[in-house]
Amino acid sequence: RGLAALRPERPIALVSGMEHHANDLPHRLNSQQTLFIPVIEAPNSHYGSLDLKRLEALLEKHQNAINYLAINSTSNVTGITTPISKVCALAHKYDAYVIVDAAQSAAHNGAEIASKSVQQPDFWVFSGHKVYTPAAPGVLIAKKELMNALPLADIGGGAVKSVSTSDYELLENPYREQAGTPNIVGVIALANTLKLLNNIGFSAISKHAKNIAKYALDQLLEIDQISVYGDTHLERTGAISFNIKGIDHGLLAVILSDYFGVAVRNSCFCAHPYVRSLLKRELWNLDLDGIPDDQQENYINRKRGMVRASFSLYTSLEDIDYFIKSLKEIVINYKSLRNNYNVLPDGDYEHKTFKPDWREFYNP
């Protein structure tokens, strides 16, 4: 909202095709026009990553009209990292601001935010709960001169120095942007979590995250039935998304949970455009022959998604070994496991005998 009001003569916001809805939909809502930077499609090299050539072409074509670019530093779908310094160099060349969503990378590579060796974006944002602090606030790190130039988002107690019936005087940033009572407990909890992570060392955390992701990726690629999404030669951290041929993502996720105690996320991960672009070839080639017309949409929806394995500070090599072993057992025993499930009308899967009721866990 602030950037749209600051530079109305620049009506365009550029959003990468890799974004979580949180770094996509707000720009659509508040900008006069939103353009999307496509990702590189298979079977080209760097498949699934940002197309820097297309980015530069858009910047050149719409120069003097682009207000800012919104992009993630690490994809929450594939774990592929974005070359932020290169992106910033391109955008700043055309006087476009850069907003970086670091929600997926802050816990794994927080050192990049403080780095002095790369060209920095104008705004960093990340979520407190993504760095192990439930009920924490979000974080905005911004260039001071830009924050001072932005129109106020809100006003009230805590943002003003003095108030009269005819005028009011604002406090300096960051206080002028903090009207009302902040989430004090959440802020303190988040600060202590970040202090703990800093004491461990973000370089050590980053190294661990990359090693875990590579270890998992190498083993996933050895299983013939598995498709890993995104160029497997690109550096990853935090997550890998995949499917097993012939097994719906929802069924694979529930089997991993029910039979192996492994929690994964499945479906589109609040990044529908990106996931669908990665699945486009598979969805296009679906064979619908023999499937009744009234069941085809349900069938397609069961294929429109992936399984995501997420790795973190506490993930060990032994965890990955167990995970890979579980996948191999599922591949071998899939037919017998599949017979234990019913498909629900909404495309979810329900075990035929194992039906826990959440109400059992609470006293009336």
C-alpha atoms as a printed R data frame, in Angstrom:
    type eleno elety resid chain resno       x       y       z
1   ATOM     1    CA   ARG     A     1   0.000   0.000   0.000
2   ATOM     2    CA   GLY     A     2   2.771   2.354   0.957
3   ATOM     3    CA   LEU     A     3   4.792   1.847  -2.225
4   ATOM     4    CA   ALA     A     4   1.713   2.189  -4.431
5   ATOM     5    CA   ALA     A     5   0.939   5.516  -2.776
6   ATOM     6    CA   LEU     A     6   4.573   6.653  -2.837
7   ATOM     7    CA   ARG     A     7   5.034   6.267  -6.584
8   ATOM     8    CA   PRO     A     8   1.615   6.324  -8.316
9   ATOM     9    CA   GLU     A     9   3.356   7.281 -11.557
10  ATOM    10    CA   ARG     A    10   4.884   3.769 -11.488
11  ATOM    11    CA   PRO     A    11   1.778   1.562 -11.513
12  ATOM    12    CA   ILE     A    12   3.395  -1.850 -12.085
13  ATOM    13    CA   ALA     A    13   4.492  -4.414  -9.508
14  ATOM    14    CA   LEU     A    14   6.562  -7.363 -10.748
15  ATOM    15    CA   VAL     A    15   6.000 -10.642  -8.910
16  ATOM    16    CA   SER     A    16   7.973 -13.800  -9.574
17  ATOM    17    CA   GLY     A    17   6.154 -16.954 -10.617
18  ATOM    18    CA   MET     A    18   7.654 -18.791  -7.623
19  ATOM    19    CA   GLU     A    19   5.823 -16.948  -4.874
20  ATOM    20    CA   HIS     A    20   3.825 -18.062  -1.865
21  ATOM    21    CA   HIS     A    21   0.391 -16.441  -1.939
22  ATOM    22    CA   ALA     A    22   1.517 -14.114   0.861
23  ATOM    23    CA   ASN     A    23   4.027 -12.513  -1.525
24  ATOM    24    CA   ASP     A    24   1.643 -12.485  -4.464
25  ATOM    25    CA   LEU     A    25  -1.946 -11.606  -3.559
26  ATOM    26    CA   PRO     A    26  -1.230  -8.402  -1.547
27  ATOM    27    CA   HIS     A    27   0.536  -6.941  -4.583
28  ATOM    28    CA   ARG     A    28  -2.420  -7.782  -6.814
29  ATOM    29    CA   LEU     A    29  -4.733  -6.087  -4.322
30  ATOM    30    CA   ASN     A    30  -2.758  -2.869  -3.910
31  ATOM    31    CA   SER     A    31  -1.024  -2.271  -7.247
32  ATOM    32    CA   GLN     A    32  -2.696  -0.849 -10.307
33  ATOM    33    CA   GLN     A    33  -1.111  -3.606 -12.392
34  ATOM    34    CA   THR     A    34   0.742  -6.813 -11.515
35  ATOM    35    CA   LEU     A    35   2.991  -8.613 -13.986
36  ATOM    36    CA   PHE     A    36   4.443 -12.054 -13.368
37  ATOM    37    CA   ILE     A    37   8.005 -13.105 -14.107
38  ATOM    38    CA   PRO     A    38   7.863 -16.672 -15.436
39  ATOM    39    CA   VAL     A    39  10.010 -19.484 -14.162
40  ATOM    40    CA   ILE     A    40  12.205 -21.554 -16.429
41  ATOM    41    CA   GLU     A    41  10.274 -24.565 -17.696
42  ATOM    42    CA   ALA     A    42  11.435 -28.143 -18.175
43  ATOM    43    CA   PRO     A    43  13.443 -29.593 -19.831
44  ATOM    44    CA   ASN     A    44  15.675 -26.503 -19.880
45  ATOM    45    CA   SER     A    45  18.567 -26.018 -17.477
46  ATOM    46    CA   HIS     A    46  17.692 -24.297 -14.198
47  ATOM    47    CA   TYR     A    47  14.140 -25.628 -14.552
48  ATOM    48    CA   GLY     A    48  11.834 -24.231 -11.871
49  ATOM    49    CA   SER     A    49  14.002 -21.198 -11.074
50  ATOM    50    CA   LEU     A    50  13.490 -17.532 -11.881
51  ATOM    51    CA   ASP     A    51  14.087 -16.614 -15.514
52  ATOM    52    CA   LEU     A    52  16.550 -13.718 -15.175
53  ATOM    53    CA   LYS     A    53  16.494 -13.020 -18.911
54  ATOM    54    CA   ARG     A    54  12.727 -12.594 -18.876
55  ATOM    55    CA   LEU     A    55  13.045 -10.418 -15.774
56  ATOM    56    CA   GLU     A    56  15.447  -8.080 -17.511
57  ATOM    57    CA   ALA     A    57  13.234  -7.998 -20.604
58  ATOM    58    CA   LEU     A    58  10.248  -6.947 -18.487
59  ATOM    59    CA   LEU     A    59  12.285  -4.294 -16.681
60  ATOM    60    CA   GLU     A    60  13.468  -2.881 -19.976
61  ATOM    61    CA   LYS     A    61  10.065  -3.023 -21.663
62  ATOM    62    CA   HIS     A    62   8.265  -1.306 -18.779
63  ATOM    63    CA   GLN     A    63  11.057   0.929 -17.519
64  ATOM    64    CA   ASN     A    64   9.859   4.032 -15.666
65  ATOM    65    CA   ALA     A    65   6.584   2.220 -14.940
66  ATOM    66    CA   ILE     A    66   7.767  -0.525 -12.572
67  ATOM    67    CA   ASN     A    67   7.500   0.423  -8.921
68  ATOM    68    CA   TYR     A    68   8.972  -2.679  -7.300
69  ATOM    69    CA   LEU     A    69   9.762  -6.365  -7.652
70  ATOM    70    CA   ALA     A    70   8.573  -8.971  -5.114
71  ATOM    71    CA   ILE     A    71  10.501 -12.238  -4.898
72  ATOM    72    CA   ASN     A    72  11.430 -14.957  -2.416
73  ATOM    73    CA   SER     A    73  14.962 -15.760  -1.358
74  ATOM    74    CA   THR     A    74  14.149 -19.482  -1.133
75  ATOM    75    CA   SER     A    75  11.126 -21.255  -2.584
76  ATOM    76    CA   ASN     A    76   8.814 -22.868  -0.048
77  ATOM    77    CA   VAL     A    77   7.961 -25.467  -2.719
78  ATOM    78    CA   THR     A    78  11.281 -26.646  -4.144
79  ATOM    79    CA   GLY     A    79  13.824 -25.175  -1.718
80  ATOM    80    CA   ILE     A    80  15.586 -23.585  -4.718
81  ATOM    81    CA   THR     A    81  17.431 -20.404  -3.730
82  ATOM    82    CA   THR     A    82  17.189 -17.154  -5.678
83  ATOM    83    CA   PRO     A    83  20.303 -15.147  -6.649
84  ATOM    84    CA   ILE     A    84  19.157 -12.092  -4.712
85  ATOM    85    CA   SER     A    85  22.234 -10.002  -5.462
86  ATOM    86    CA   LYS     A    86  21.783 -10.449  -9.239
87  ATOM    87    CA   VAL     A    87  18.072  -9.676  -8.990
88  ATOM    88    CA   CYS     A    88  18.748  -6.510  -6.998
89  ATOM    89    CA   ALA     A    89  21.396  -5.357  -9.459
90  ATOM    90    CA   LEU     A    90  18.935  -5.729 -12.349
91  ATOM    91    CA   ALA     A    91  16.006  -4.082 -10.561
92  ATOM    92    CA   HIS     A    92  18.009  -1.154  -9.176
93  ATOM    93    CA   LYS     A    93  19.418  -0.518 -12.642
94  ATOM    94    CA   TYR     A    94  15.859   0.435 -13.643
95  ATOM    95    CA   ASP     A    95  15.097   2.256 -10.368
96  ATOM    96    CA   ALA     A    96  12.732  -0.475  -9.182
97  ATOM    97    CA   TYR     A    97  12.612  -1.364  -5.493
98  ATOM    98    CA   VAL     A    98  13.009  -4.984  -4.346
99  ATOM    99    CA   ILE     A    99  10.955  -6.741  -1.674
100 ATOM   100    CA   VAL     A   100  12.366 -10.114  -0.597
101 ATOM   101    CA   ASP     A   101  10.215 -12.685   1.182
102 ATOM   102    CA   ALA     A   102  12.694 -14.491   3.431
103 ATOM   103    CA   ALA     A   103  10.113 -16.537   5.340
104 ATOM   104    CA   GLN     A   104  11.495 -19.810   3.993
105 ATOM   105    CA   SER     A   105  15.172 -18.907   4.381
106 ATOM   106    CA   ALA     A   106  15.399 -16.889   7.606
107 ATOM   107    CA   ALA     A   107  15.779 -19.991   9.775
108 ATOM   108    CA   HIS     A   108  18.264 -21.633   7.413
109 ATOM   109    CA   ASN     A   109  20.287 -18.763   6.024
110 ATOM   110    CA   GLY     A   110  19.615 -15.735   8.196
111 ATOM   111    CA   ALA     A   111  23.144 -14.488   7.623
112 ATOM   112    CA   GLU     A   112  22.222 -13.335   4.110
113 ATOM   113    CA   ILE     A   113  20.062 -10.584   5.587
114 ATOM   114    CA   ALA     A   114  23.031  -9.047   7.389
115 ATOM   115    CA   SER     A   115  25.541  -9.691   4.620
116 ATOM   116    CA   LYS     A   116  27.538  -6.706   3.391
117 ATOM   117    CA   SER     A   117  29.062  -8.588   0.464
118 ATOM   118    CA   VAL     A   118  25.957  -8.655  -1.733
119 ATOM   119    CA   GLN     A   119  23.738  -5.974  -3.173
120 ATOM   120    CA   GLN     A   120  20.879  -5.694  -0.720
121 ATOM   121    CA   PRO     A   121  17.168  -5.397  -1.469
122 ATOM   122    CA   ASP     A   122  15.142  -2.468  -0.185
123 ATOM   123    CA   PHE     A   123  12.936  -4.606   2.059
124 ATOM   124    CA   TRP     A   124  13.314  -7.967   3.771
125 ATOM   125    CA   VAL     A   125  10.261  -9.633   5.325
126 ATOM   126    CA   PHE     A   126   9.880 -12.895   7.229
127 ATOM   127    CA   SER     A   127   7.531 -14.579   9.663
128 ATOM   128    CA   GLY     A   128   8.354 -15.148  13.314
129 ATOM   129    CA   HIS     A   129   6.740 -18.577  13.326
130 ATOM   130    CA   LYS     A   130   9.090 -19.683  10.548
131 ATOM   131    CA   VAL     A   131  12.012 -19.245  12.948
132 ATOM   132    CA   TYR     A   132  10.568 -21.485  15.657
133 ATOM   133    CA   THR     A   133   8.575 -18.810  17.557
134 ATOM   134    CA   PRO     A   134   4.832 -19.547  17.658
135 ATOM   135    CA   ALA     A   135   2.554 -16.501  18.002
136 ATOM   136    CA   ALA     A   136   5.438 -14.191  17.081
137 ATOM   137    CA   PRO     A   137   4.966 -11.140  14.862
138 ATOM   138    CA   GLY     A   138   6.256 -10.747  11.338
139 ATOM   139    CA   VAL     A   139   9.488  -8.848  10.714
140 ATOM   140    CA   LEU     A   140  10.165  -6.027   8.279
141 ATOM   141    CA   ILE     A   141  13.722  -4.854   7.656
142 ATOM   142    CA   ALA     A   142  13.813  -1.774   5.459
143 ATOM   143    CA   LYS     A   143  16.070   1.028   4.334
144 ATOM   144    CA   LYS     A   144  15.488   3.903   6.720
145 ATOM   145    CA   GLU     A   145  15.165   6.579   4.034
146 ATOM   146    CA   LEU     A   146  12.446   4.554   2.311
147 ATOM   147    CA   MET     A   147  10.512   3.949   5.507
148 ATOM   148    CA   ASN     A   148  10.605   7.677   6.254
149 ATOM   149    CA   ALA     A   149   9.253   8.398   2.769
150 ATOM   150    CA   LEU     A   150   6.350   5.952   2.908
151 ATOM   151    CA   PRO     A   151   2.918   7.280   3.907
152 ATOM   152    CA   LEU     A   152   1.664   6.026   7.256
153 ATOM   153    CA   ALA     A   153  -0.124   2.710   7.252
154 ATOM   154    CA   ASP     A   154  -1.927   3.586  10.478
155 ATOM   155    CA   ILE     A   155  -1.741   5.986  13.377
156 ATOM   156    CA   GLY     A   156  -2.509   5.937  17.087
157 ATOM   157    CA   GLY     A   157  -0.935   5.692  20.497
158 ATOM   158    CA   GLY     A   158   2.715   4.696  20.376
159 ATOM   159    CA   ALA     A   159   3.278   6.411  17.019
160 ATOM   160    CA   VAL     A   160   2.958  10.023  18.186
161 ATOM   161    CA   LYS     A   161   5.071  12.330  20.306
162 ATOM   162    CA   SER     A   162   2.310  14.837  21.110
163 ATOM   163    CA   VAL     A   163  -1.291  15.441  20.075
164 ATOM   164    CA   SER     A   164  -3.556  18.493  20.197
165 ATOM   165    CA   THR     A   165  -6.973  19.123  18.707
166 ATOM   166    CA   SER     A   166  -5.355  20.960  15.810
167 ATOM   167    CA   ASP     A   167  -2.231  18.912  15.149
168 ATOM   168    CA   TYR     A   168  -0.053  15.970  16.090
169 ATOM   169    CA   GLU     A   169   3.669  15.260  16.008
170 ATOM   170    CA   LEU     A   170   4.947  11.849  14.944
171 ATOM   171    CA   LEU     A   171   7.787   9.956  16.535
172 ATOM   172    CA   GLU     A   172  10.720   8.933  14.381
173 ATOM   173    CA   ASN     A   173  10.891   5.508  12.806
174 ATOM   174    CA   PRO     A   174  10.437   2.759  13.702
175 ATOM   175    CA   TYR     A   175   8.017   4.021  16.355
176 ATOM   176    CA   ARG     A   176   5.850   6.010  13.967
177 ATOM   177    CA   GLU     A   177   4.894   2.737  12.280
178 ATOM   178    CA   GLN     A   178   3.883   1.034  15.530
179 ATOM   179    CA   ALA     A   179   0.515   2.438  16.465
180 ATOM   180    CA   GLY     A   180  -1.185   0.721  19.369
181 ATOM   181    CA   THR     A   181   0.167  -1.902  21.731
182 ATOM   182    CA   PRO     A   182   2.546  -4.292  19.950
183 ATOM   183    CA   ASN     A   183   2.777  -8.021  20.480
184 ATOM   184    CA   ILE     A   184   5.216  -7.557  23.368
185 ATOM   185    CA   VAL     A   185   5.441 -11.208  24.427
186 ATOM   186    CA   GLY     A   186   5.852 -12.333  20.820
187 ATOM   187    CA   VAL     A   187   8.590  -9.770  20.171
188 ATOM   188    CA   ILE     A   188  10.557 -10.825  23.240
189 ATOM   189    CA   ALA     A   189  10.179 -14.510  22.344
190 ATOM   190    CA   LEU     A   190  11.270 -13.869  18.759
191 ATOM   191    CA   ALA     A   191  14.264 -11.790  19.853
192 ATOM   192    CA   ASN     A   192  15.427 -14.561  22.164
193 ATOM   193    CA   THR     A   193  14.981 -17.186  19.451
194 ATOM   194    CA   LEU     A   194  17.038 -15.137  17.007
195 ATOM   195    CA   LYS     A   195  19.670 -14.625  19.695
196 ATOM   196    CA   LEU     A   196  19.848 -18.391  20.208
197 ATOM   197    CA   LEU     A   197  20.184 -19.000  16.464
198 ATOM   198    CA   ASN     A   198  22.863 -16.340  16.256
199 ATOM   199    CA   ASN     A   199  24.768 -17.998  19.106
200 ATOM   200    CA   ILE     A   200  24.647 -21.330  17.258
201 ATOM   201    CA   GLY     A   201  25.904 -19.480  14.191
202 ATOM   202    CA   PHE     A   202  23.955 -18.878  11.007
203 ATOM   203    CA   SER     A   203  26.873 -20.090   8.899
204 ATOM   204    CA   ALA     A   204  26.796 -23.440  10.723
205 ATOM   205    CA   ILE     A   205  22.991 -23.610  10.425
206 ATOM   206    CA   SER     A   206  23.158 -22.811   6.705
207 ATOM   207    CA   LYS     A   207  25.828 -25.459   6.101
208 ATOM   208    CA   HIS     A   208  23.768 -28.059   7.952
209 ATOM   209    CA   ALA     A   209  20.597 -27.170   6.006
210 ATOM   210    CA   LYS     A   210  22.341 -27.434   2.632
211 ATOM   211    CA   ASN     A   211  24.052 -30.694   3.565
212 ATOM   212    CA   ILE     A   212  20.761 -32.241   4.701
213 ATOM   213    CA   ALA     A   213  18.969 -31.120   1.535
214 ATOM   214    CA   LYS     A   214  21.732 -32.501  -0.693
215 ATOM   215    CA   TYR     A   215  21.850 -35.770   1.210
216 ATOM   216    CA   ALA     A   216  18.089 -36.186   0.820
217 ATOM   217    CA   LEU     A   217  18.087 -35.121  -2.827
218 ATOM   218    CA   ASP     A   218  20.856 -37.552  -3.788
219 ATOM   219    CA   GLN     A   219  18.932 -40.462  -2.269
220 ATOM   220    CA   LEU     A   220  15.579 -39.432  -3.724
221 ATOM   221    CA   LEU     A   221  17.121 -39.350  -7.188
222 ATOM   222    CA   GLU     A   222  18.228 -42.975  -6.787
223 ATOM   223    CA   ILE     A   223  14.588 -44.142  -6.611
224 ATOM   224    CA   ASP     A   224  13.405 -44.592 -10.204
225 ATOM   225    CA   GLN     A   225   9.718 -44.041  -9.440
226 ATOM   226    CA   ILE     A   226  10.303 -40.593  -7.858
227 ATOM   227    CA   SER     A   227  10.076 -37.277  -9.697
228 ATOM   228    CA   VAL     A   228  11.777 -34.353  -7.959
229 ATOM   229    CA   TYR     A   229  10.557 -30.915  -9.047
230 ATOM   230    CA   GLY     A   230  12.940 -28.182 -10.093
231 ATOM   231    CA   ASP     A   231  16.430 -28.439 -11.542
232 ATOM   232    CA   THR     A   232  18.222 -30.980  -9.365
233 ATOM   233    CA   HIS     A   233  21.585 -29.296 -10.006
234 ATOM   234    CA   LEU     A   234  20.540 -26.070  -8.288
235 ATOM   235    CA   GLU     A   235  21.356 -25.382  -4.661
236 ATOM   236    CA   ARG     A   236  18.481 -26.074  -2.274
237 ATOM   237    CA   THR     A   237  17.759 -25.575   1.369
238 ATOM   238    CA   GLY     A   238  14.852 -26.334   3.671
239 ATOM   239    CA   ALA     A   239  12.563 -28.338   1.399
240 ATOM   240    CA   ILE     A   240  12.220 -30.714  -1.550
241 ATOM   241    CA   SER     A   241   8.960 -31.492  -3.369
242 ATOM   242    CA   PHE     A   242   8.385 -34.714  -5.271
243 ATOM   243    CA   ASN     A   243   5.870 -37.323  -6.374
244 ATOM   244    CA   ILE     A   244   6.000 -41.084  -6.740
245 ATOM   245    CA   LYS     A   245   4.736 -42.287 -10.106
246 ATOM   246    CA   GLY     A   246   1.300 -43.836  -9.825
247 ATOM   247    CA   ILE     A   247   0.628 -42.639  -6.262
248 ATOM   248    CA   ASP     A   248  -1.526 -39.580  -5.599
249 ATOM   249    CA   HIS     A   249   0.204 -36.978  -3.435
250 ATOM   250    CA   GLY     A   250  -2.597 -37.101  -0.839
251 ATOM   251    CA   LEU     A   251  -2.386 -40.865  -0.522
252 ATOM   252    CA   LEU     A   252   1.402 -40.845  -0.212
253 ATOM   253    CA   ALA     A   253   1.230 -38.224   2.530
254 ATOM   254    CA   VAL     A   254  -1.340 -40.128   4.563
255 ATOM   255    CA   ILE     A   255   0.495 -43.461   4.197
256 ATOM   256    CA   LEU     A   256   3.721 -41.839   5.415
257 ATOM   257    CA   SER     A   257   1.829 -40.521   8.431
258 ATOM   258    CA   ASP     A   258  -0.281 -43.599   9.263
259 ATOM   259    CA   TYR     A   259   2.314 -46.308   8.740
260 ATOM   260    CA   PHE     A   260   5.684 -44.621   9.250
261 ATOM   261    CA   GLY     A   261   5.070 -41.639  11.533
262 ATOM   262    CA   VAL     A   262   6.545 -39.240   8.978
263 ATOM   263    CA   ALA     A   263   4.856 -35.843   8.659
264 ATOM   264    CA   VAL     A   264   4.988 -34.211   5.235
265 ATOM   265    CA   ARG     A   265   2.974 -31.489   3.563
266 ATOM   266    CA   ASN     A   266   1.124 -32.208   0.325
267 ATOM   267    CA   SER     A   267  -0.933 -30.370  -2.299
268 ATOM   268    CA   CYS     A   268   0.067 -26.903  -3.590
269 ATOM   269    CA   PHE     A   269   1.673 -25.288  -0.501
270 ATOM   270    CA   CYS     A   270  -0.114 -21.915  -0.890
271 ATOM   271    CA   ALA     A   271   1.802 -21.402  -4.137
272 ATOM   272    CA   HIS     A   272  -0.718 -22.578  -6.722
273 ATOM   273    CA   PRO     A   273   0.710 -20.836  -9.831
274 ATOM   274    CA   TYR     A   274   4.226 -22.150  -9.194
275 ATOM   275    CA   VAL     A   275   3.141 -25.706  -8.427
276 ATOM   276    CA   ARG     A   276   0.894 -25.837 -11.475
277 ATOM   277    CA   SER     A   277   3.696 -24.575 -13.693
278 ATOM   278    CA   LEU     A   278   5.929 -27.387 -12.418
279 ATOM   279    CA   LEU     A   279   3.160 -29.947 -12.960
280 ATOM   280    CA   LYS     A   280   1.969 -28.600 -16.309
281 ATOM   281    CA   ARG     A   281   3.430 -31.359 -18.469
282 ATOM   282    CA   GLU     A   282   2.145 -34.121 -16.202
283 ATOM   283    CA   LEU     A   283  -1.360 -32.670 -15.966
284 ATOM   284    CA   TRP     A   284  -1.468 -32.064 -19.710
285 ATOM   285    CA   ASN     A   285  -0.630 -35.733 -20.374
286 ATOM   286    CA   LEU     A   286  -3.221 -37.208 -17.991
287 ATOM   287    CA   ASP     A   287  -5.220 -40.009 -19.579
288 ATOM   288    CA   LEU     A   288  -8.904 -39.496 -18.771
289 ATOM   289    CA   ASP     A   289 -10.182 -42.341 -20.945
290 ATOM   290    CA   GLY     A   290 -12.459 -44.622 -18.984
291 ATOM   291    CA   ILE     A   291 -13.045 -42.098 -16.190
292 ATOM   292    CA   PRO     A   292 -16.717 -40.963 -16.020
293 ATOM   293    CA   ASP     A   293 -17.293 -37.261 -16.758
294 ATOM   294    CA   ASP     A   294 -18.625 -36.562 -13.262
295 ATOM   295    CA   GLN     A   295 -15.443 -38.008 -11.709
296 ATOM   296    CA   GLN     A   296 -12.841 -36.363 -13.920
297 ATOM   297    CA   GLU     A   297 -12.497 -33.154 -11.892
298 ATOM   298    CA   ASN     A   298 -11.988 -35.143  -8.692
299 ATOM   299    CA   TYR     A   299  -9.407 -37.310 -10.482
300 ATOM   300    CA   ILE     A   300  -7.480 -34.298 -11.808
301 ATOM   301    CA   ASN     A   301  -7.490 -32.636  -8.382
302 ATOM   302    CA   ARG     A   302  -5.910 -35.743  -6.879
303 ATOM   303    CA   LYS     A   303  -3.030 -35.309  -9.337
304 ATOM   304    CA   ARG     A   304  -2.712 -31.531  -8.936
305 ATOM   305    CA   GLY     A   305  -0.187 -31.450  -6.144
306 ATOM   306    CA   MET     A   306   3.058 -32.758  -4.701
307 ATOM   307    CA   VAL     A   307   4.546 -34.049  -1.481
308 ATOM   308    CA   ARG     A   308   7.007 -31.792   0.324
309 ATOM   309    CA   ALA     A   309   9.676 -32.970   2.726
310 ATOM   310    CA   SER     A   310  10.846 -30.125   4.949
311 ATOM   311    CA   PHE     A   311  14.195 -30.116   6.731
312 ATOM   312    CA   SER     A   312  15.302 -27.959   9.592
313 ATOM   313    CA   LEU     A   313  17.850 -27.274  12.274
314 ATOM   314    CA   TYR     A   314  16.937 -30.472  14.111
315 ATOM   315    CA   THR     A   315  16.826 -32.780  11.062
316 ATOM   316    CA   SER     A   316  19.517 -35.462  11.172
317 ATOM   317    CA   LEU     A   317  21.021 -37.755   8.547
318 ATOM   318    CA   GLU     A   318  19.337 -40.637  10.394
319 ATOM   319    CA   ASP     A   319  15.968 -38.911   9.872
320 ATOM   320    CA   ILE     A   320  16.631 -38.795   6.144
321 ATOM   321    CA   ASP     A   321  17.697 -42.453   6.087
322 ATOM   322    CA   TYR     A   322  14.421 -43.454   7.765
323 ATOM   323    CA   PHE     A   323  12.428 -41.259   5.391
324 ATOM   324    CA   ILE     A   324  14.053 -42.794   2.306
325 ATOM   325    CA   LYS     A   325  13.598 -46.306   3.715
326 ATOM   326    CA   SER     A   326   9.909 -45.541   4.263
327 ATOM   327    CA   LEU     A   327   9.474 -44.376   0.665
328 ATOM   328    CA   LYS     A   328  11.138 -47.518  -0.675
329 ATOM   329    CA   GLU     A   329   8.815 -49.700   1.427
330 ATOM   330    CA   ILE     A   330   5.798 -47.798   0.105
331 ATOM   331    CA   VAL     A   331   6.919 -48.356  -3.484
332 ATOM   332    CA   ILE     A   332   7.291 -52.103  -2.848
333 ATOM   333    CA   ASN     A   333   4.054 -52.533  -0.857
334 ATOM   334    CA   TYR     A   334   1.914 -49.905  -2.548
335 ATOM   335    CA   LYS     A   335  -0.887 -52.176  -3.783
336 ATOM   336    CA   SER     A   336  -1.587 -53.692  -0.372
337 ATOM   337    CA   LEU     A   337  -1.344 -50.269   1.321
338 ATOM   338    CA   ARG     A   338  -3.660 -48.676  -1.250
339 ATOM   339    CA   ASN     A   339  -6.361 -51.250  -0.498
340 ATOM   340    CA   ASN     A   340  -6.584 -49.934   3.062
341 ATOM   341    CA   TYR     A   341  -7.945 -46.533   1.951
342 ATOM   342    CA   ASN     A   342 -11.156 -45.067   0.593
343 ATOM   343    CA   VAL     A   343 -11.178 -41.988  -1.623
344 ATOM   344    CA   LEU     A   344 -13.477 -39.284  -0.247
345 ATOM   345    CA   PRO     A   345 -15.599 -37.039  -2.512
346 ATOM   346    CA   ASP     A   346 -13.223 -34.106  -1.943
347 ATOM   347    CA   GLY     A   347 -10.222 -36.158  -3.088
348 ATOM   348    CA   ASP     A   348  -8.808 -36.858   0.388
349 ATOM   349    CA   TYR     A   349  -8.074 -40.371   1.589
350 ATOM   350    CA   GLU     A   350  -9.487 -42.144   4.627
351 ATOM   351    CA   HIS     A   351  -8.172 -45.330   6.181
352 ATOM   352    CA   LYS     A   352 -10.819 -48.055   6.243
353 ATOM   353    CA   THR     A   353 -10.196 -49.115   9.849
354 ATOM   354    CA   PHE     A   354  -7.909 -46.497  11.413
355 ATOM   355    CA   LYS     A   355 -10.251 -43.551  12.027
356 ATOM   356    CA   PRO     A   356  -9.162 -41.545  15.069
357 ATOM   357    CA   ASP     A   357 -11.650 -38.983  16.341
358 ATOM   358    CA   TRP     A   358  -9.969 -35.761  17.475
359 ATOM   359    CA   ARG     A   359 -12.676 -35.368  20.123
360 ATOM   360    CA   GLU     A   360 -11.131 -38.309  21.963
361 ATOM   361    CA   PHE     A   361  -8.149 -36.139  22.830
362 ATOM   362    CA   TYR     A   362 -10.229 -33.536  24.688
363 ATOM   363    CA   ASN     A   363 -12.339 -33.754  27.803
364 ATOM   364    CA   PRO     A   364 -15.981 -32.749  27.314
